[in-house]
CSV table of C-alpha atoms in Angstrom, one decimal:
chain,number,residue,atom,x,y,z
A,16,UNK,CA,0.0,0.0,0.0
A,17,UNK,CA,2.7,2.5,1.0
A,18,UNK,CA,4.9,1.5,-2.0
A,19,UNK,CA,2.0,2.3,-4.3
A,20,UNK,CA,1.4,5.6,-2.5
A,21,UNK,CA,5.1,6.5,-2.9
A,22,UNK,CA,4.9,5.8,-6.7
A,23,UNK,CA,1.8,8.0,-7.0
A,24,UNK,CA,3.5,10.7,-5.0
A,25,UNK,CA,6.6,10.5,-7.2
A,26,UNK,CA,4.4,10.7,-10.3
A,27,UNK,CA,2.5,13.7,-8.8
A,28,UNK,CA,5.7,15.5,-8.1
A,29,UNK,CA,7.1,14.8,-11.5
A,30,UNK,CA,4.1,16.2,-13.3
A,31,UNK,CA,3.9,19.0,-10.6
A,32,UNK,CA,7.5,19.9,-11.6
A,33,UNK,CA,6.6,20.4,-15.2
A,34,UNK,CA,3.5,22.3,-14.5
A,35,UNK,CA,5.2,24.4,-11.8
A,36,UNK,CA,8.1,25.1,-14.3
A,37,UNK,CA,5.6,26.3,-16.9
A,38,UNK,CA,3.8,28.5,-14.4
A,39,UNK,CA,7.0,29.9,-12.9
A,40,UNK,CA,8.4,30.7,-16.3
A,41,UNK,CA,5.2,32.3,-17.6
A,42,UNK,CA,4.4,34.2,-14.4
A,43,UNK,CA,8.1,35.2,-13.9
A,44,UNK,CA,8.1,36.9,-17.4
A,45,UNK,CA,4.7,38.4,-16.7
A,46,UNK,CA,5.9,39.7,-13.4
A,47,UNK,CA,9.0,41.3,-15.0
A,48,UNK,CA,6.7,43.0,-17.6
A,49,UNK,CA,4.4,44.2,-14.8
A,50,UNK,CA,7.4,45.7,-13.0
A,51,UNK,CA,8.5,47.5,-16.2
A,52,UNK,CA,5.0,48.7,-16.8
A,53,UNK,CA,4.6,49.8,-13.1
A,54,UNK,CA,7.7,52.0,-13.6
A,55,UNK,CA,6.4,53.5,-16.8
A,56,UNK,CA,2.7,53.9,-16.1
A,57,UNK,CA,1.1,55.8,-13.2
A,58,UNK,CA,-0.6,54.3,-10.1
A,59,UNK,CA,-4.0,55.5,-11.4
A,60,UNK,CA,-3.6,53.8,-14.8
A,61,UNK,CA,-3.0,50.5,-13.1
A,62,UNK,CA,-6.1,51.2,-11.1
A,63,UNK,CA,-8.1,51.6,-14.3
A,64,UNK,CA,-6.8,48.1,-15.5
A,65,UNK,CA,-7.7,46.6,-12.1
A,66,UNK,CA,-11.3,47.8,-12.5
A,67,UNK,CA,-11.6,46.3,-16.0
A,68,UNK,CA,-10.1,42.9,-15.1
A,69,UNK,CA,-12.5,42.4,-12.2
A,70,UNK,CA,-15.3,41.6,-14.6
A,71,UNK,CA,-13.1,39.5,-16.9
A,72,UNK,CA,-12.1,37.4,-13.8
A,73,UNK,CA,-15.8,36.8,-13.1
A,74,UNK,CA,-16.5,35.9,-16.7
A,75,UNK,CA,-13.6,33.4,-16.8
A,76,UNK,CA,-15.3,31.4,-14.1
A,77,UNK,CA,-17.8,30.1,-16.6
A,78,UNK,CA,-15.0,29.1,-18.9
A,79,UNK,CA,-12.5,27.6,-16.5
A,80,UNK,CA,-14.7,25.7,-14.0
A,81,UNK,CA,-17.3,23.0,-13.9
A,82,UNK,CA,-17.3,21.0,-17.1
A,83,UNK,CA,-13.5,20.8,-17.6
A,84,UNK,CA,-13.1,19.6,-14.0
A,85,UNK,CA,-15.8,17.1,-14.6
A,86,UNK,CA,-13.8,15.7,-17.6
A,87,UNK,CA,-10.8,15.3,-15.4
A,88,UNK,CA,-12.7,13.7,-12.5
A,89,UNK,CA,-14.7,11.2,-14.5
A,90,UNK,CA,-13.0,7.8,-14.4
A,91,UNK,CA,-13.8,6.6,-18.0
A,92,UNK,CA,-13.8,9.9,-20.0
A,93,UNK,CA,-13.7,9.3,-23.8
A,94,UNK,CA,-13.7,11.3,-27.1
A,95,UNK,CA,-17.4,11.8,-27.0
A,96,UNK,CA,-17.2,13.5,-23.6
A,97,UNK,CA,-14.4,15.8,-24.7
A,98,UNK,CA,-16.1,16.8,-28.0
A,99,UNK,CA,-19.4,17.4,-26.4
A,100,UNK,CA,-18.0,19.7,-23.7
A,101,UNK,CA,-15.8,21.5,-26.3
A,102,UNK,CA,-18.8,22.5,-28.5
A,103,UNK,CA,-20.9,23.4,-25.4
A,104,UNK,CA,-18.1,25.6,-24.1
A,105,UNK,CA,-17.6,27.3,-27.4
A,106,UNK,CA,-21.3,28.3,-27.8
A,107,UNK,CA,-21.5,29.4,-24.1
A,108,UNK,CA,-18.4,31.6,-24.5
A,109,UNK,CA,-19.8,33.4,-27.6
A,110,UNK,CA,-23.1,34.0,-25.8
A,111,UNK,CA,-21.2,35.3,-22.7
A,112,UNK,CA,-19.1,37.7,-24.8
A,113,UNK,CA,-22.3,39.1,-26.4
A,114,UNK,CA,-23.8,39.8,-23.0
A,115,UNK,CA,-20.5,41.4,-21.7
A,116,UNK,CA,-20.3,43.5,-24.8
A,117,UNK,CA,-23.8,44.9,-24.2
A,118,UNK,CA,-23.4,45.5,-20.4
A,119,UNK,CA,-20.0,47.2,-20.7
A,120,UNK,CA,-21.5,50.8,-20.8
A,121,UNK,CA,-23.5,50.0,-17.7
A,122,UNK,CA,-20.3,48.9,-15.8
A,123,UNK,CA,-18.5,52.0,-17.0
A,124,UNK,CA,-21.4,54.1,-15.7
A,125,UNK,CA,-21.2,52.4,-12.4
A,126,UNK,CA,-17.6,53.6,-12.0
A,127,UNK,CA,-18.4,56.9,-13.7
A,128,UNK,CA,-15.7,56.5,-16.3
A,129,UNK,CA,-16.9,56.1,-19.9
A,130,UNK,CA,-13.4,55.3,-21.1
A,131,UNK,CA,-13.8,51.8,-19.6
A,132,UNK,CA,-16.3,50.7,-22.2
A,133,UNK,CA,-14.0,50.2,-25.2
A,134,UNK,CA,-11.3,48.7,-22.9
A,135,UNK,CA,-13.7,46.1,-21.5
A,136,UNK,CA,-15.1,45.2,-25.0
A,137,UNK,CA,-11.6,44.4,-26.2
A,138,UNK,CA,-10.4,42.6,-23.2
A,139,UNK,CA,-13.5,40.4,-22.9
A,140,UNK,CA,-12.5,38.8,-26.3
A,141,UNK,CA,-10.3,36.7,-24.0
A,142,UNK,CA,-13.5,34.8,-22.9
A,143,UNK,CA,-13.9,33.3,-26.4
A,144,UNK,CA,-10.2,32.5,-26.7
A,145,UNK,CA,-10.2,30.8,-23.3
A,146,UNK,CA,-13.2,28.7,-24.3
A,147,UNK,CA,-11.1,27.1,-27.0
A,148,UNK,CA,-8.1,26.5,-24.8
A,149,UNK,CA,-9.9,25.2,-21.8
A,150,UNK,CA,-10.7,21.7,-23.1
A,151,UNK,CA,-7.1,21.3,-24.4
A,152,UNK,CA,-5.9,22.1,-20.8
A,153,UNK,CA,-8.4,19.5,-19.4
A,154,UNK,CA,-6.9,16.9,-21.9
A,155,UNK,CA,-3.4,17.7,-20.8
A,156,UNK,CA,-4.4,17.3,-17.2
A,157,UNK,CA,-6.3,14.1,-17.8
A,158,UNK,CA,-3.4,12.5,-19.6
A,159,UNK,CA,-0.8,13.9,-17.2
A,160,UNK,CA,1.4,15.2,-20.1
A,161,UNK,CA,2.3,18.6,-18.6
A,162,UNK,CA,5.7,18.4,-20.2
A,163,UNK,CA,4.0,19.2,-23.5
A,164,UNK,CA,2.4,22.2,-21.9
A,165,UNK,CA,5.6,24.0,-21.0
A,166,UNK,CA,6.9,25.4,-24.3
A,167,UNK,CA,3.5,26.3,-25.7
A,168,UNK,CA,3.0,28.8,-22.8
A,169,UNK,CA,6.4,30.4,-22.8
A,170,UNK,CA,6.4,31.6,-26.4
A,171,UNK,CA,3.0,33.3,-26.0
A,172,UNK,CA,4.2,35.0,-22.8
A,173,UNK,CA,7.4,36.3,-24.3
A,174,UNK,CA,5.7,37.7,-27.4
A,175,UNK,CA,3.0,39.4,-25.5
A,176,UNK,CA,5.6,40.9,-23.1
A,177,UNK,CA,7.3,42.6,-26.0
A,178,UNK,CA,3.9,43.9,-27.2
A,179,UNK,CA,3.0,45.3,-23.7
A,180,UNK,CA,6.3,47.0,-23.1
A,181,UNK,CA,6.3,48.5,-26.6
A,182,UNK,CA,2.9,50.0,-26.2
A,183,UNK,CA,3.7,51.4,-22.8
A,184,UNK,CA,6.8,53.2,-24.2
A,185,UNK,CA,4.6,54.5,-27.0
A,186,UNK,CA,2.3,56.1,-24.3
A,187,UNK,CA,-0.7,53.8,-24.8
A,188,UNK,CA,-1.3,53.9,-21.0
A,189,UNK,CA,-3.8,51.3,-19.6
A,190,UNK,CA,-4.3,49.9,-23.1
A,191,UNK,CA,-0.7,48.6,-23.0
A,192,UNK,CA,-1.7,46.2,-20.2
A,193,UNK,CA,-5.0,45.2,-21.8
A,194,UNK,CA,-3.5,44.4,-25.2
A,195,UNK,CA,-0.6,42.5,-23.6
A,196,UNK,CA,-3.1,40.3,-21.7
A,197,UNK,CA,-5.3,39.7,-24.7
A,198,UNK,CA,-2.3,38.9,-27.1
A,199,UNK,CA,-0.9,36.5,-24.4
A,200,UNK,CA,-4.1,34.4,-24.4
A,201,UNK,CA,-4.5,34.4,-28.3
A,202,UNK,CA,-0.9,33.4,-29.0
A,203,UNK,CA,-0.8,30.8,-26.1
A,204,UNK,CA,-4.0,29.2,-27.3
A,205,UNK,CA,-2.8,29.0,-31.0
A,206,UNK,CA,0.5,27.3,-30.0
A,207,UNK,CA,-1.2,25.0,-27.6
A,208,UNK,CA,-3.7,23.9,-30.3
A,209,UNK,CA,-0.8,22.7,-32.4
A,210,UNK,CA,1.3,21.3,-29.6
A,211,UNK,CA,-1.4,19.1,-28.1
A,212,UNK,CA,-2.7,16.8,-30.8
A,213,UNK,CA,-6.3,16.4,-29.5
A,214,UNK,CA,-9.0,17.7,-31.9
A,215,UNK,CA,-12.8,17.7,-31.4
A,216,UNK,CA,-14.6,15.0,-33.3
A,217,UNK,CA,-17.9,15.6,-35.2
A,218,UNK,CA,-19.7,14.1,-32.1
A,219,UNK,CA,-22.1,15.5,-29.6
A,220,UNK,CA,-24.1,13.9,-26.8
A,221,UNK,CA,-26.6,15.8,-24.7
A,222,UNK,CA,-26.9,12.7,-22.5
A,223,UNK,CA,-23.1,12.8,-21.7
A,224,UNK,CA,-23.2,16.5,-21.2
A,225,UNK,CA,-26.0,16.1,-18.6
A,226,UNK,CA,-24.0,13.5,-16.7
A,227,UNK,CA,-20.9,15.7,-16.6
A,228,UNK,CA,-23.0,18.7,-15.7
A,229,UNK,CA,-24.4,16.9,-12.7
A,230,UNK,CA,-20.9,17.0,-11.2
A,231,UNK,CA,-19.6,20.2,-12.8
A,232,UNK,CA,-22.4,22.6,-12.0
A,233,UNK,CA,-21.6,22.3,-8.3
A,234,UNK,CA,-18.0,23.2,-9.0
A,235,UNK,CA,-19.1,26.1,-11.3
A,236,UNK,CA,-21.4,27.5,-8.6
A,237,UNK,CA,-18.7,27.0,-6.0
A,238,UNK,CA,-16.1,28.8,-8.2
A,239,UNK,CA,-18.6,31.6,-9.0
A,240,UNK,CA,-19.3,32.2,-5.3
A,241,UNK,CA,-15.5,32.1,-4.6
A,242,UNK,CA,-14.6,34.5,-7.4
A,243,UNK,CA,-17.4,36.9,-6.6
A,244,UNK,CA,-16.2,36.9,-3.0
A,245,UNK,CA,-12.5,37.4,-3.9
A,246,UNK,CA,-13.4,40.3,-6.2
A,247,UNK,CA,-16.0,41.9,-3.9
A,248,UNK,CA,-13.4,43.9,-2.1
A,249,UNK,CA,-12.0,45.2,-5.4
A,250,UNK,CA,-15.5,46.2,-6.5
A,251,UNK,CA,-16.1,48.1,-3.3
A,252,UNK,CA,-12.6,49.7,-3.2
A,253,UNK,CA,-13.0,50.8,-6.9
A,254,UNK,CA,-16.4,52.3,-6.2
A,255,UNK,CA,-15.9,53.7,-2.6
A,256,UNK,CA,-12.2,54.6,-2.6
A,257,UNK,CA,-9.7,55.9,-5.1
A,258,UNK,CA,-8.0,54.1,-8.1
A,259,UNK,CA,-4.7,54.5,-6.3
A,260,UNK,CA,-6.1,52.6,-3.3
A,261,UNK,CA,-7.2,49.8,-5.6
A,262,UNK,CA,-3.7,49.8,-7.3
A,263,UNK,CA,-1.9,49.5,-3.9
A,264,UNK,CA,-4.3,46.8,-2.8
A,265,UNK,CA,-4.0,44.8,-6.0
A,266,UNK,CA,-0.3,45.1,-6.4
A,267,UNK,CA,0.2,44.1,-2.8
A,268,UNK,CA,-1.9,41.0,-3.5
A,269,UNK,CA,0.0,40.2,-6.8
A,270,UNK,CA,3.4,39.6,-5.4
A,271,UNK,CA,2.6,36.7,-3.1
A,272,UNK,CA,-0.1,35.6,-5.4
A,273,UNK,CA,2.2,35.0,-8.3
A,274,UNK,CA,4.3,32.4,-6.3
A,275,UNK,CA,1.4,30.8,-4.5
A,276,UNK,CA,-0.8,30.5,-7.6
A,277,UNK,CA,2.0,28.9,-9.5
A,278,UNK,CA,2.2,26.2,-6.8
A,279,UNK,CA,-1.5,26.1,-6.3
A,280,UNK,CA,-2.4,25.8,-10.0
A,281,UNK,CA,0.3,23.1,-10.4
A,282,UNK,CA,-1.0,21.2,-7.5
A,283,UNK,CA,-4.7,21.4,-8.7
A,284,UNK,CA,-3.7,20.4,-12.2
A,285,UNK,CA,-1.9,17.3,-11.1
A,286,UNK,CA,-3.5,16.2,-7.9
A,287,UNK,CA,-7.1,16.1,-9.1
A,288,UNK,CA,-6.6,13.6,-11.9
A,289,UNK,CA,-4.2,11.4,-9.9
A,290,UNK,CA,-6.4,11.4,-6.8
A,291,UNK,CA,-9.5,10.7,-9.0
A,292,UNK,CA,-7.9,7.5,-10.3
A,293,UNK,CA,-7.5,6.3,-6.7
A,294,UNK,CA,-10.8,7.6,-5.5
A,295,UNK,CA,-12.0,4.2,-4.3
A,296,UNK,CA,-8.9,3.7,-2.2
A,297,UNK,CA,-9.4,6.2,0.6
A,298,UNK,CA,-6.1,5.3,2.3
A,299,UNK,CA,-4.2,6.1,-0.8
A,300,UNK,CA,-5.9,9.4,-1.2
A,301,UNK,CA,-5.1,10.2,2.4
A,302,UNK,CA,-1.4,9.4,2.0
A,303,UNK,CA,-1.2,11.5,-1.1
A,304,UNK,CA,-3.0,14.4,0.6
A,305,UNK,CA,-0.8,14.1,3.6
A,306,UNK,CA,2.5,14.1,1.6
A,307,UNK,CA,1.3,17.0,-0.5
A,308,UNK,CA,0.5,19.2,2.6
A,309,UNK,CA,3.9,18.5,4.1
A,310,UNK,CA,5.9,19.1,1.0
A,311,UNK,CA,4.0,22.1,-0.3
A,312,UNK,CA,4.0,23.8,3.1
A,313,UNK,CA,7.7,23.1,3.4
A,314,UNK,CA,8.3,25.0,0.1
A,315,UNK,CA,5.6,27.7,0.5
A,316,UNK,CA,5.8,28.8,4.1
A,317,UNK,CA,9.5,30.1,4.0
A,318,UNK,CA,8.7,31.9,0.8
A,319,UNK,CA,5.8,33.7,2.2
A,320,UNK,CA,7.3,34.5,5.6
A,321,UNK,CA,10.5,35.5,3.8
A,322,UNK,CA,8.6,38.0,1.6
A,323,UNK,CA,7.1,39.4,4.8
A,324,UNK,CA,10.6,40.1,6.2
A,325,UNK,CA,12.1,41.7,3.0
A,326,UNK,CA,8.9,43.6,1.9
A,327,UNK,CA,10.2,47.1,2.4
A,328,UNK,CA,13.5,46.9,0.4
A,329,UNK,CA,11.9,44.6,-2.1
A,330,UNK,CA,9.2,47.1,-3.1
A,331,UNK,CA,11.6,50.0,-3.1
A,332,UNK,CA,14.0,48.2,-5.4
A,333,UNK,CA,11.5,46.6,-7.8
A,334,UNK,CA,8.7,49.1,-8.0
A,335,UNK,CA,10.4,52.4,-6.8
A,336,UNK,CA,9.3,54.4,-3.7
A,337,UNK,CA,6.0,55.5,-5.3
A,338,UNK,CA,4.6,52.0,-4.6
A,339,UNK,CA,5.7,51.7,-0.9
A,340,UNK,CA,2.2,52.1,0.4
A,341,UNK,CA,1.5,48.6,-0.8
A,342,UNK,CA,3.9,47.0,1.7
A,343,UNK,CA,1.3,46.4,4.4
A,344,UNK,CA,-0.9,44.6,1.9
A,345,UNK,CA,2.0,42.4,0.7
A,346,UNK,CA,2.5,41.3,4.3
A,347,UNK,CA,-1.2,40.6,5.0
A,348,UNK,CA,-1.6,38.6,1.8
A,349,UNK,CA,1.6,36.6,2.4
A,350,UNK,CA,0.1,35.4,5.7
A,351,UNK,CA,-3.2,34.5,3.9
A,352,UNK,CA,-1.5,32.6,1.1
A,353,UNK,CA,0.8,30.7,3.5
A,354,UNK,CA,-2.4,28.8,4.4
A,355,UNK,CA,-3.1,27.6,0.9
A,356,UNK,CA,-1.4,24.2,1.1
A,357,UNK,CA,-4.1,23.2,3.6
A,358,UNK,CA,-6.9,24.7,1.5
A,359,UNK,CA,-5.8,23.1,-1.8
A,360,UNK,CA,-5.1,19.6,-0.5
A,361,UNK,CA,-8.3,19.4,1.4
A,362,UNK,CA,-10.5,20.6,-1.5
A,363,UNK,CA,-8.7,18.4,-4.0
A,364,UNK,CA,-9.3,15.3,-1.9
A,365,UNK,CA,-13.0,16.1,-1.6
A,366,UNK,CA,-13.4,16.7,-5.3
A,367,UNK,CA,-11.3,13.6,-6.2
A,368,UNK,CA,-13.7,11.2,-4.3
A,369,UNK,CA,-16.6,12.8,-6.2
A,370,UNK,CA,-18.2,14.9,-3.3
A,371,UNK,CA,-18.7,18.1,-5.1
A,372,UNK,CA,-21.9,18.5,-3.0
A,373,UNK,CA,-19.7,19.0,0.1
A,374,UNK,CA,-17.4,21.3,-1.9
A,375,UNK,CA,-20.4,23.6,-2.6
A,376,UNK,CA,-21.5,23.6,1.0
A,377,UNK,CA,-18.0,24.5,2.1
A,378,UNK,CA,-17.8,27.4,-0.3
A,379,UNK,CA,-21.1,28.8,1.0
A,380,UNK,CA,-20.1,28.5,4.6
A,381,UNK,CA,-16.7,30.2,4.0
A,382,UNK,CA,-18.3,33.0,2.1
A,383,UNK,CA,-20.8,33.7,4.9
A,384,UNK,CA,-17.8,34.0,7.3
A,385,UNK,CA,-15.9,36.2,4.9
A,386,UNK,CA,-18.7,38.6,4.0
A,387,UNK,CA,-19.4,39.0,7.7
A,388,UNK,CA,-15.8,40.1,8.2
A,389,UNK,CA,-16.1,42.4,5.2
A,390,UNK,CA,-19.2,44.1,6.4
A,391,UNK,CA,-17.7,44.7,9.8
A,392,UNK,CA,-14.5,46.2,8.4
A,393,UNK,CA,-15.7,48.2,5.3
A,394,UNK,CA,-16.2,51.5,7.0
A,395,UNK,CA,-12.8,51.5,8.6
A,396,UNK,CA,-10.8,51.7,5.3
A,397,UNK,CA,-9.0,49.5,2.8
A,398,UNK,CA,-6.3,48.3,5.2
A,399,UNK,CA,-9.0,47.2,7.8
A,400,UNK,CA,-10.7,45.2,5.1
A,401,UNK,CA,-7.5,43.4,4.3
A,402,UNK,CA,-6.9,42.6,8.0
A,403,UNK,CA,-10.4,41.2,8.3
A,404,UNK,CA,-9.8,38.9,5.4
A,405,UNK,CA,-6.7,37.6,7.0
A,406,UNK,CA,-8.7,36.6,10.1
A,407,UNK,CA,-11.5,35.0,8.1
A,408,UNK,CA,-9.0,33.0,6.1
A,409,UNK,CA,-7.7,31.3,9.2
A,410,UNK,CA,-11.3,30.3,10.1
A,411,UNK,CA,-11.8,29.0,6.5
A,412,UNK,CA,-8.9,26.6,6.7
A,413,UNK,CA,-10.7,24.9,9.6
A,414,UNK,CA,-13.9,24.8,7.5
A,415,UNK,CA,-12.1,23.2,4.5
A,416,UNK,CA,-10.5,20.6,6.7
A,417,UNK,CA,-13.6,19.6,8.7
A,418,UNK,CA,-15.1,17.1,6.1
A,419,UNK,CA,-11.9,15.1,5.8
A,420,UNK,CA,-12.0,14.1,9.4
A,421,UNK,CA,-14.9,11.8,8.5
A,422,UNK,CA,-14.1,11.1,4.8
A,423,UNK,CA,-10.3,10.3,5.2
A,424,UNK,CA,-9.7,10.2,8.9
A,425,UNK,CA,-7.4,13.2,8.5
A,426,UNK,CA,-8.6,16.2,10.4
A,427,UNK,CA,-7.4,19.7,11.0
A,428,UNK,CA,-5.4,19.1,14.1
A,429,UNK,CA,-3.5,16.2,12.5
A,430,UNK,CA,-2.8,18.5,9.5
A,431,UNK,CA,-1.5,21.2,11.7
A,432,UNK,CA,0.7,18.7,13.5
A,433,UNK,CA,2.1,17.7,10.1
A,434,UNK,CA,3.1,21.2,9.1
A,435,UNK,CA,4.1,22.4,12.6
A,436,UNK,CA,7.9,21.7,12.0
A,437,UNK,CA,7.8,23.7,8.8
A,438,UNK,CA,6.0,26.6,10.5
A,439,UNK,CA,8.6,26.7,13.3
A,440,UNK,CA,11.6,26.7,10.9
A,441,UNK,CA,10.0,29.4,8.7
A,442,UNK,CA,9.3,31.6,11.7
A,443,UNK,CA,12.9,31.4,12.9
A,444,UNK,CA,14.2,32.2,9.4
A,445,UNK,CA,11.8,35.1,9.1
A,446,UNK,CA,12.9,36.7,12.4
A,447,UNK,CA,16.5,36.4,11.5
A,448,UNK,CA,16.0,38.0,8.1
A,449,UNK,CA,13.7,40.7,9.5
A,450,UNK,CA,16.5,41.8,12.0
A,451,UNK,CA,18.8,42.3,9.0
A,452,UNK,CA,16.4,45.0,7.7
A,453,UNK,CA,17.7,47.3,10.5
A,454,UNK,CA,21.2,47.3,9.1
A,455,UNK,CA,22.4,50.8,8.4
A,456,UNK,CA,22.3,50.3,4.6
A,457,UNK,CA,20.3,52.7,2.5
A,458,UNK,CA,20.6,51.0,-0.9
A,459,UNK,CA,17.8,48.4,-1.2
A,460,UNK,CA,19.4,46.0,-3.6
A,461,UNK,CA,22.5,45.6,-1.4
A,462,UNK,CA,20.2,44.9,1.6
A,463,UNK,CA,18.3,42.3,-0.4
A,464,UNK,CA,21.6,40.6,-1.5
A,465,UNK,CA,22.3,40.1,2.2
A,466,UNK,CA,18.8,39.2,3.4
A,467,UNK,CA,17.6,36.7,0.8
A,468,UNK,CA,20.7,34.4,0.7
A,469,UNK,CA,20.9,34.5,4.4
A,470,UNK,CA,17.3,33.4,4.8
A,471,UNK,CA,17.7,30.6,2.3
A,472,UNK,CA,20.9,29.4,4.0
A,473,UNK,CA,19.3,29.4,7.5
A,474,UNK,CA,16.3,27.4,6.3
A,475,UNK,CA,18.3,24.8,4.5
A,476,UNK,CA,20.8,24.5,7.4
A,477,UNK,CA,18.0,24.1,9.9
A,478,UNK,CA,16.4,21.4,7.6
A,479,UNK,CA,19.6,19.4,7.7
A,480,UNK,CA,20.2,19.8,11.4
A,481,UNK,CA,16.7,18.7,12.4
A,482,UNK,CA,16.5,16.2,9.5
A,483,UNK,CA,13.2,17.6,8.2
A,484,UNK,CA,11.0,14.8,6.7
A,485,UNK,CA,10.0,16.9,3.6
A,486,UNK,CA,13.6,18.0,3.0
A,487,UNK,CA,14.7,14.4,3.0
A,488,UNK,CA,11.8,13.3,0.8
A,489,UNK,CA,12.4,16.0,-1.8
A,490,UNK,CA,16.1,15.1,-2.0
A,491,UNK,CA,15.1,11.5,-2.5
A,492,UNK,CA,12.5,12.3,-5.3
A,493,UNK,CA,15.1,14.5,-7.1
A,494,UNK,CA,17.6,11.7,-6.9
A,495,UNK,CA,15.2,9.2,-8.3
A,496,UNK,CA,14.2,11.5,-11.2
A,497,UNK,CA,17.9,12.2,-11.9
A,498,UNK,CA,18.7,8.5,-12.0
A,499,UNK,CA,15.6,7.9,-14.3
A,500,UNK,CA,16.8,10.7,-16.6
A,501,UNK,CA,20.3,9.2,-16.8
A,502,UNK,CA,18.9,5.7,-17.6
A,503,UNK,CA,16.7,7.2,-20.4
A,504,UNK,CA,19.8,9.1,-21.7
A,505,UNK,CA,21.9,5.9,-21.8
A,506,UNK,CA,19.2,4.0,-23.6
C-alpha cells in the first residue's frame, strides 16, 4: 500500500514539476513585464486596469470551472465526452461575450468612467479564446502530459511581453496592459492547439453532457461564489475609494499571489486527476494528501514569511518608492497565502472522491464568514478590510479541513501537526531575516543581497540539522528523477 502511494507521490511531483516550471516561467516573465509597466505607467492607470479585469475574472469562471473539471474527475472519459464539452463551451463563451459587450457601458457608468467601455469590450474577447483553450488544458491534465504544456505557454508569454512594453513606451497607458493580456491568451492558445494533438470530433451527446454537468455545476457555482467573494473587495474599493487605493491593494496581492498561484495551479492540475484515479482507495488518497500538505508547506511557508521580512527593500528596489504604500498589503496577503497548502489539498481530496456537493456547501459556509468580516470592516478603510480577510482566512482553513475528518480520517489538528515543524523553521528564518532590515544600509538591492541568501541558508541549514522529513523526501525524489533521466539518456 505504502509502496503504491510512494509511486503515486513521485508521479504527482514529476508532473507537478513540469506544471510548476511552466507556471513559474510564464508568471516570472509576466511579473517582470508588470514591473517595467509599473515604472512607466502611473498608479492611477494601473487602477483603471484593475477595474476592467475584475469583470473578466468573473466571466472566466464560466470558462475555467465546472465541465472541464468534470472531464478530469470522470474515471472513463472518452472522445465523445471531450467533444461534447468543447462545443458546449464554445457556444457558451460566444453568448457570454455578447452579454458582456452589451453591459460594458453599464459597468463604465457604475464607476463613472466612460473610457472603460472600449477597454472592456476588447479585453472580454479573452473569454472566447479561453473557451477554445480550456478543453485542451483538461486533456493535458487528464493524460498527465504537462511536459508538452511547458513550451506552448512560454512563447506566447514572451511575445505578449514585447507587445505590452512597446505599447507602454509609446504612451498607450492602460491599453498597453490590456492588449498585452489579450495577445498572451491568443498566442498561447494558438500554440497549444498545435502542440497538443487532440481535436474535437464531429460528435455531440446531450446525455453525456448532462452527466458531466451533474458533477460540474456544483463546482461552477462554488467557483462563481468564490470568485465573486474574492473580487467583492475590489469592486467596493474601486467604487468607494480611489483608483490609487485599488492599485496598492491589488499590487500588494499580486506579489505573493504569483508564487502561490503557481504552486496552487500546479497542484490542482496534477492532484485532481491522480487522486481521482485512486478515488475508491481512501487510504491512498489520504497518504497522497498528507504528503502534499507536508511538501507544499515546506516549500511555500518560508517563501511567504521571507517576503514578509524583506517587503520594504523589495518594493523600493523593484517598483520604486511611489509603490511603498502597498507594503502592508503584501505582508497581509503573504500570511493569507501561506495557508493555501491546507486549502488546496483538502479541497482536491473532496473533489477527487466525487463529493462536489460537500465542496459547494463549504464554499457557501466560507463566504458567509468572509462577508461578515467584510461588512464589519468596510467602514474602517481598505487596510482594515485586508486585516479582516486575514482573520477569516484562518477560520476558513478549519472549515475546509472539517469534512476530511470523516471522509479520510485526516482532520485539521492532525494536518497542523504535520506542518508544525515547517512553521517553526520558517518563523525562525523570518525573524533572522527581518532583523537584517535594521542594518544601516540605505541601498535596497544591497540589503536584499544580504537578506535573501541569508534566509535561504538558514532554512536549509535548519532542515539538515533537524532532519526535516519533507527536505529528505524532496532530495530522494530529485535523486530518483535524476537516475531515471540518466537511464533514459543511456538507452
